[in-house]
PDB file of C-alpha atoms in Angstrom:
ATOM      1  CA  MET X   1     -34.500  16.754 -39.185  1.00  0.00           C
ATOM      2  CA  SER X   2     -32.619  14.271 -37.033  1.00  0.00           C
ATOM      3  CA  GLU X   3     -30.712  15.163 -33.870  1.00  0.00           C
ATOM      4  CA  ARG X   4     -27.270  16.659 -34.533  1.00  0.00           C
ATOM      5  CA  ILE X   5     -24.273  16.069 -32.239  1.00  0.00           C
ATOM      6  CA  TYR X   6     -21.051  18.132 -32.223  1.00  0.00           C
ATOM      7  CA  VAL X   7     -18.543  15.189 -32.408  1.00  0.00           C
ATOM      8  CA  PHE X   8     -15.417  16.484 -34.011  1.00  0.00           C
ATOM      9  CA  SER X   9     -13.573  19.481 -32.562  1.00  0.00           C
ATOM     10  CA  LEU X  10     -11.672  22.000 -34.757  1.00  0.00           C
ATOM     11  CA  PHE X  11      -8.367  20.429 -33.928  1.00  0.00           C
ATOM     12  CA  GLU X  12      -9.519  16.859 -34.633  1.00  0.00           C
ATOM     13  CA  ARG X  13     -10.738  17.999 -38.045  1.00  0.00           C
ATOM     14  CA  PHE X  14      -7.444  19.822 -38.745  1.00  0.00           C
ATOM     15  CA  TRP X  15      -5.533  16.803 -37.564  1.00  0.00           C
ATOM     16  CA  HIS X  16      -7.560  14.378 -39.694  1.00  0.00           C
ATOM     17  CA  TRP X  17      -7.341  16.375 -43.002  1.00  0.00           C
ATOM     18  CA  ALA X  18      -3.687  17.307 -42.586  1.00  0.00           C
ATOM     19  CA  GLN X  19      -2.804  13.721 -41.768  1.00  0.00           C
ATOM     20  CA  ALA X  20      -4.846  12.448 -44.781  1.00  0.00           C
ATOM     21  CA  LEU X  21      -3.209  14.916 -47.148  1.00  0.00           C
ATOM     22  CA  LEU X  22       0.312  14.091 -45.881  1.00  0.00           C
ATOM     23  CA  ILE X  23      -0.388  10.389 -46.179  1.00  0.00           C
ATOM     24  CA  MET X  24      -1.656  10.688 -49.665  1.00  0.00           C
ATOM     25  CA  LEU X  25       1.452  12.857 -50.635  1.00  0.00           C
ATOM     26  CA  LEU X  26       3.690  10.167 -48.988  1.00  0.00           C
ATOM     27  CA  LEU X  27       2.009   7.395 -51.024  1.00  0.00           C
ATOM     28  CA  ALA X  28       2.161   9.409 -54.233  1.00  0.00           C
ATOM     29  CA  THR X  29       5.872  10.323 -53.911  1.00  0.00           C
ATOM     30  CA  GLY X  30       6.800   6.897 -52.342  1.00  0.00           C
ATOM     31  CA  PHE X  31       5.433   5.057 -55.433  1.00  0.00           C
ATOM     32  CA  GLU X  32       7.297   7.488 -57.722  1.00  0.00           C
ATOM     33  CA  VAL X  33      10.653   6.762 -55.822  1.00  0.00           C
ATOM     34  CA  HIS X  34       9.829   3.128 -56.547  1.00  0.00           C
ATOM     35  CA  GLY X  35       9.566   3.873 -60.190  1.00  0.00           C
ATOM     36  CA  THR X  36       5.807   3.221 -60.615  1.00  0.00           C
ATOM     37  CA  TYR X  37       5.410   6.330 -62.628  1.00  0.00           C
ATOM     38  CA  ARG X  38       7.302   9.724 -63.276  1.00  0.00           C
ATOM     39  CA  LEU X  39       5.773  13.003 -62.153  1.00  0.00           C
ATOM     40  CA  LEU X  40       8.158  15.065 -60.040  1.00  0.00           C
ATOM     41  CA  GLY X  41      11.381  13.255 -60.913  1.00  0.00           C
ATOM     42  CA  PHE X  42      13.353  10.968 -58.553  1.00  0.00           C
ATOM     43  CA  GLU X  43      15.225  13.568 -56.567  1.00  0.00           C
ATOM     44  CA  ARG X  44      12.307  15.948 -56.132  1.00  0.00           C
ATOM     45  CA  ALA X  45      10.106  13.016 -55.127  1.00  0.00           C
ATOM     46  CA  VAL X  46      12.626  11.826 -52.545  1.00  0.00           C
ATOM     47  CA  ASP X  47      12.862  15.452 -51.137  1.00  0.00           C
ATOM     48  CA  THR X  48       9.158  15.878 -51.014  1.00  0.00           C
ATOM     49  CA  HIS X  49       8.630  12.401 -49.430  1.00  0.00           C
ATOM     50  CA  THR X  50      11.157  13.184 -46.742  1.00  0.00           C
ATOM     51  CA  ILE X  51       9.701  16.583 -45.959  1.00  0.00           C
ATOM     52  CA  ALA X  52       6.196  15.179 -45.820  1.00  0.00           C
ATOM     53  CA  ALA X  53       7.348  12.378 -43.501  1.00  0.00           C
ATOM     54  CA  TRP X  54       9.041  14.713 -40.972  1.00  0.00           C
ATOM     55  CA  THR X  55       5.943  17.002 -41.128  1.00  0.00           C
ATOM     56  CA  LEU X  56       3.737  14.009 -40.276  1.00  0.00           C
ATOM     57  CA  VAL X  57       6.006  13.115 -37.481  1.00  0.00           C
ATOM     58  CA  GLY X  58       5.580  16.594 -36.094  1.00  0.00           C
ATOM     59  CA  LEU X  59       1.871  16.403 -36.531  1.00  0.00           C
ATOM     60  CA  TRP X  60       1.709  13.069 -34.765  1.00  0.00           C
ATOM     61  CA  VAL X  61       3.773  14.314 -31.793  1.00  0.00           C
ATOM     62  CA  PHE X  62       1.361  17.257 -31.357  1.00  0.00           C
ATOM     63  CA  ALA X  63      -1.691  15.162 -31.862  1.00  0.00           C
ATOM     64  CA  ILE X  64      -0.497  12.483 -29.300  1.00  0.00           C
ATOM     65  CA  PHE X  65       0.103  15.351 -26.812  1.00  0.00           C
ATOM     66  CA  TRP X  66      -3.463  16.734 -27.523  1.00  0.00           C
ATOM     67  CA  HIS X  67      -5.032  13.257 -27.136  1.00  0.00           C
ATOM     68  CA  PHE X  68      -3.473  12.608 -23.829  1.00  0.00           C
ATOM     69  CA  THR X  69      -4.045  16.148 -22.364  1.00  0.00           C
ATOM     70  CA  THR X  70      -7.757  16.081 -23.412  1.00  0.00           C
ATOM     71  CA  GLY X  71      -8.424  12.445 -22.581  1.00  0.00           C
ATOM     72  CA  GLU X  72      -9.468  11.788 -26.195  1.00  0.00           C
ATOM     73  CA  TRP X  73      -7.070   8.816 -26.306  1.00  0.00           C
ATOM     74  CA  ARG X  74      -9.917   6.849 -24.604  1.00  0.00           C
ATOM     75  CA  GLN X  75     -11.817   6.908 -27.957  1.00  0.00           C
ATOM     76  CA  TYR X  76      -9.398   4.439 -29.261  1.00  0.00           C
ATOM     77  CA  ILE X  77      -9.478   1.795 -26.593  1.00  0.00           C
ATOM     78  CA  PRO X  78     -10.283  -1.487 -28.424  1.00  0.00           C
ATOM     79  CA  THR X  79     -13.362  -3.479 -27.655  1.00  0.00           C
ATOM     80  CA  LEU X  80     -14.838  -6.713 -28.951  1.00  0.00           C
ATOM     81  CA  GLN X  81     -18.329  -5.816 -27.818  1.00  0.00           C
ATOM     82  CA  LYS X  82     -20.682  -5.720 -30.803  1.00  0.00           C
ATOM     83  CA  VAL X  83     -17.819  -6.516 -33.294  1.00  0.00           C
ATOM     84  CA  ASP X  84     -19.911  -9.330 -34.708  1.00  0.00           C
ATOM     85  CA  ALA X  85     -22.940  -7.100 -35.133  1.00  0.00           C
ATOM     86  CA  MET X  86     -20.731  -4.501 -36.988  1.00  0.00           C
ATOM     87  CA  ILE X  87     -19.375  -7.159 -39.277  1.00  0.00           C
ATOM     88  CA  LYS X  88     -22.932  -8.373 -40.067  1.00  0.00           C
ATOM     89  CA  TYR X  89     -24.082  -4.822 -40.734  1.00  0.00           C
ATOM     90  CA  TYR X  90     -21.129  -4.006 -43.114  1.00  0.00           C
ATOM     91  CA  VAL X  91     -21.343  -7.443 -44.898  1.00  0.00           C
ATOM     92  CA  TYR X  92     -25.085  -7.443 -45.584  1.00  0.00           C
ATOM     93  CA  GLY X  93     -27.130  -5.327 -43.194  1.00  0.00           C
ATOM     94  CA  ILE X  94     -26.185  -2.091 -44.868  1.00  0.00           C
ATOM     95  CA  PHE X  95     -27.583  -3.373 -48.121  1.00  0.00           C
ATOM     96  CA  THR X  96     -30.959  -4.359 -46.545  1.00  0.00           C
ATOM     97  CA  ASP X  97     -31.541  -0.983 -44.694  1.00  0.00           C
ATOM     98  CA  ALA X  98     -30.869  -2.690 -41.319  1.00  0.00           C
ATOM     99  CA  PRO X  99     -30.525  -0.401 -38.352  1.00  0.00           C
ATOM    100  CA  HIS X 100     -26.957   0.659 -37.430  1.00  0.00           C
ATOM    101  CA  PRO X 101     -25.907  -1.419 -34.488  1.00  0.00           C
ATOM    102  CA  PHE X 102     -23.617   1.397 -32.983  1.00  0.00           C
ATOM    103  CA  ARG X 103     -24.994   4.650 -31.514  1.00  0.00           C
ATOM    104  CA  LEU X 104     -22.487   7.407 -32.038  1.00  0.00           C
ATOM    105  CA  THR X 105     -22.096   9.881 -29.097  1.00  0.00           C
ATOM    106  CA  ARG X 106     -19.504  12.597 -28.261  1.00  0.00           C
ATOM    107  CA  LEU X 107     -17.909  10.163 -25.823  1.00  0.00           C
ATOM    108  CA  LYS X 108     -18.051   7.182 -28.296  1.00  0.00           C
ATOM    109  CA  LYS X 109     -17.096   8.421 -31.734  1.00  0.00           C
ATOM    110  CA  HIS X 110     -15.683   5.187 -33.042  1.00  0.00           C
ATOM    111  CA  ASN X 111     -17.559   1.824 -33.471  1.00  0.00           C
ATOM    112  CA  PRO X 112     -15.775  -1.406 -32.420  1.00  0.00           C
ATOM    113  CA  LEU X 113     -14.477  -2.157 -35.862  1.00  0.00           C
ATOM    114  CA  GLN X 114     -13.032   1.326 -36.324  1.00  0.00           C
ATOM    115  CA  ARG X 115     -11.244   1.048 -32.872  1.00  0.00           C
ATOM    116  CA  LEU X 116      -9.712  -2.271 -33.946  1.00  0.00           C
ATOM    117  CA  ALA X 117      -8.758  -0.812 -37.323  1.00  0.00           C
ATOM    118  CA  TYR X 118      -7.115   2.199 -35.668  1.00  0.00           C
ATOM    119  CA  LEU X 119      -5.297   0.013 -33.283  1.00  0.00           C
ATOM    120  CA  GLY X 120      -3.767  -1.927 -36.249  1.00  0.00           C
ATOM    121  CA  VAL X 121      -2.695   1.328 -37.839  1.00  0.00           C
ATOM    122  CA  MET X 122      -1.189   2.661 -34.606  1.00  0.00           C
ATOM    123  CA  VAL X 123       0.547  -0.473 -33.383  1.00  0.00           C
ATOM    124  CA  PHE X 124       1.538  -2.244 -36.665  1.00  0.00           C
ATOM    125  CA  ILE X 125       1.290  -0.247 -39.884  1.00  0.00           C
ATOM    126  CA  THR X 126       2.605   3.123 -38.679  1.00  0.00           C
ATOM    127  CA  PRO X 127       5.545   1.644 -36.641  1.00  0.00           C
ATOM    128  CA  LEU X 128       6.394  -0.539 -39.658  1.00  0.00           C
ATOM    129  CA  LEU X 129       6.547   2.628 -41.968  1.00  0.00           C
ATOM    130  CA  TRP X 130       8.363   4.825 -39.484  1.00  0.00           C
ATOM    131  CA  ILE X 131      11.107   2.334 -38.488  1.00  0.00           C
ATOM    132  CA  THR X 132      11.836   1.173 -42.117  1.00  0.00           C
ATOM    133  CA  GLY X 133      11.599   4.866 -43.258  1.00  0.00           C
ATOM    134  CA  TRP X 134      14.205   5.851 -40.786  1.00  0.00           C
ATOM    135  CA  PHE X 135      16.477   3.061 -41.791  1.00  0.00           C
ATOM    136  CA  TYR X 136      15.977   4.190 -45.388  1.00  0.00           C
ATOM    137  CA  LEU X 137      16.682   7.850 -44.512  1.00  0.00           C
ATOM    138  CA  PHE X 138      19.823   7.128 -42.610  1.00  0.00           C
ATOM    139  CA  TYR X 139      21.230   4.460 -45.032  1.00  0.00           C
ATOM    140  CA  GLY X 140      24.329   6.554 -45.549  1.00  0.00           C
ATOM    141  CA  TYR X 141      25.280   6.082 -41.883  1.00  0.00           C
ATOM    142  CA  TRP X 142      24.761   2.410 -41.543  1.00  0.00           C
ATOM    143  CA  ALA X 143      28.473   1.596 -42.013  1.00  0.00           C
ATOM    144  CA  ALA X 144      29.595   4.153 -39.467  1.00  0.00           C
ATOM    145  CA  TRP X 145      26.984   2.864 -36.996  1.00  0.00           C
ATOM    146  CA  GLY X 146      27.934  -0.813 -37.614  1.00  0.00           C
ATOM    147  CA  TRP X 147      24.426  -1.616 -38.983  1.00  0.00           C
ATOM    148  CA  GLU X 148      25.467  -2.825 -42.453  1.00  0.00           C
ATOM    149  CA  GLN X 149      26.114  -6.354 -41.241  1.00  0.00           C
ATOM    150  CA  TYR X 150      22.467  -6.563 -39.710  1.00  0.00           C
ATOM    151  CA  LEU X 151      20.497  -4.745 -42.215  1.00  0.00           C
ATOM    152  CA  SER X 152      19.779  -5.146 -45.951  1.00  0.00           C
ATOM    153  CA  LEU X 153      18.494  -2.235 -47.955  1.00  0.00           C
ATOM    154  CA  GLN X 154      16.516  -4.724 -50.112  1.00  0.00           C
ATOM    155  CA  TRP X 155      14.546  -5.874 -47.055  1.00  0.00           C
ATOM    156  CA  VAL X 156      14.051  -2.413 -45.526  1.00  0.00           C
ATOM    157  CA  SER X 157      12.619  -1.381 -48.961  1.00  0.00           C
ATOM    158  CA  PHE X 158      10.458  -4.423 -49.221  1.00  0.00           C
ATOM    159  CA  PHE X 159       8.924  -3.990 -45.700  1.00  0.00           C
ATOM    160  CA  HIS X 160       8.511  -0.222 -46.211  1.00  0.00           C
ATOM    161  CA  THR X 161       6.563  -0.921 -49.434  1.00  0.00           C
ATOM    162  CA  VAL X 162       4.489  -3.637 -47.637  1.00  0.00           C
ATOM    163  CA  GLY X 163       3.615  -1.012 -45.031  1.00  0.00           C
ATOM    164  CA  ALA X 164       2.742   1.485 -47.891  1.00  0.00           C
ATOM    165  CA  PHE X 165       0.363  -0.913 -49.449  1.00  0.00           C
ATOM    166  CA  MET X 166      -1.312  -1.640 -46.060  1.00  0.00           C
ATOM    167  CA  MET X 167      -1.821   2.052 -45.503  1.00  0.00           C
ATOM    168  CA  LEU X 168      -3.213   2.460 -49.050  1.00  0.00           C
ATOM    169  CA  LEU X 169      -5.610  -0.468 -48.371  1.00  0.00           C
ATOM    170  CA  PHE X 170      -6.602   1.219 -45.027  1.00  0.00           C
ATOM    171  CA  LEU X 171      -7.156   4.443 -46.950  1.00  0.00           C
ATOM    172  CA  ILE X 172      -9.380   2.844 -49.580  1.00  0.00           C
ATOM    173  CA  VAL X 173     -11.517   1.044 -47.014  1.00  0.00           C
ATOM    174  CA  HIS X 174     -11.660   4.325 -44.986  1.00  0.00           C
ATOM    175  CA  MET X 175     -12.895   6.267 -48.006  1.00  0.00           C
ATOM    176  CA  TYR X 176     -15.561   3.660 -48.888  1.00  0.00           C
ATOM    177  CA  LEU X 177     -16.793   3.604 -45.148  1.00  0.00           C
ATOM    178  CA  ILE X 178     -17.169   7.406 -45.363  1.00  0.00           C
ATOM    179  CA  THR X 179     -20.045   6.875 -47.837  1.00  0.00           C
ATOM    180  CA  THR X 180     -21.968   4.521 -45.504  1.00  0.00           C
ATOM    181  CA  GLY X 181     -23.773   7.098 -43.452  1.00  0.00           C
ATOM    182  CA  HIS X 182     -27.541   7.932 -43.752  1.00  0.00           C
ATOM    183  CA  THR X 183     -26.386   9.838 -46.863  1.00  0.00           C
ATOM    184  CA  VAL X 184     -23.456   9.402 -49.043  1.00  0.00           C
ATOM    185  CA  PHE X 185     -21.859  12.598 -47.864  1.00  0.00           C
ATOM    186  CA  SER X 186     -23.019  12.813 -44.242  1.00  0.00           C
ATOM    187  CA  HIS X 187     -19.755  11.363 -42.630  1.00  0.00           C
ATOM    188  CA  PHE X 188     -17.637  13.561 -44.978  1.00  0.00           C
ATOM    189  CA  LYS X 189     -19.703  16.717 -44.034  1.00  0.00           C
ATOM    190  CA  ALA X 190     -19.294  15.846 -40.301  1.00  0.00           C
ATOM    191  CA  MET X 191     -15.524  15.796 -40.669  1.00  0.00           C
ATOM    192  CA  ILE X 192     -15.663  19.340 -42.102  1.00  0.00           C
ATOM    193  CA  THR X 193     -18.367  20.930 -39.882  1.00  0.00           C
ATOM    194  CA  GLY X 194     -17.837  18.726 -36.733  1.00  0.00           C
ATOM    195  CA  TRP X 195     -21.509  18.054 -36.513  1.00  0.00           C
ATOM    196  CA  GLU X 196     -22.715  14.498 -37.031  1.00  0.00           C
ATOM    197  CA  GLU X 197     -26.349  13.261 -37.561  1.00  0.00           C
ATOM    198  CA  PRO X 198     -26.411   9.849 -36.111  1.00  0.00           C
ATOM    199  CA  ASP X 199     -28.227   7.011 -38.032  1.00  0.00           C
TER     200      ASP X 199
END
């Protein structure tokens, strides 16, 4: 049996799964609000979407506090070192049983491509969703705040939807990469137990 490393703390696992469920709920209700399908009904979908969004904001505030007080924010510092090796590995190395170019440790949980992907989510996709979401949520106050002349609900809706599709794409790629461990379920299991068996 290979060496096991305790990588993900209880809070990290809770934060990961709670965030994943809330994002999937936001995607499901958001696409219903846009008329893609009918499941809950428009009003209920809007209410559920709003509650899930505020719950996710609360989770993020708590998670940001946790990351900064524990020093875990360092896990997300982007690097270009070995990015080319990671790209080659995911493009063809993984299919030829090539060795993994990144060695996971407790202090380095994310490979260079993961760090860049998380950076994109944190500095582009998430702010795009939050800002357009808040404009959407407070649409009834635009006139009182003098925003009507500067904002268009059509454009706010468009960019919010673009952000949703980008988050959906991230989620799909993330779910695929979960299966690329030494077994199909090893990464999934690690995010449940906290223990990872490095490749």
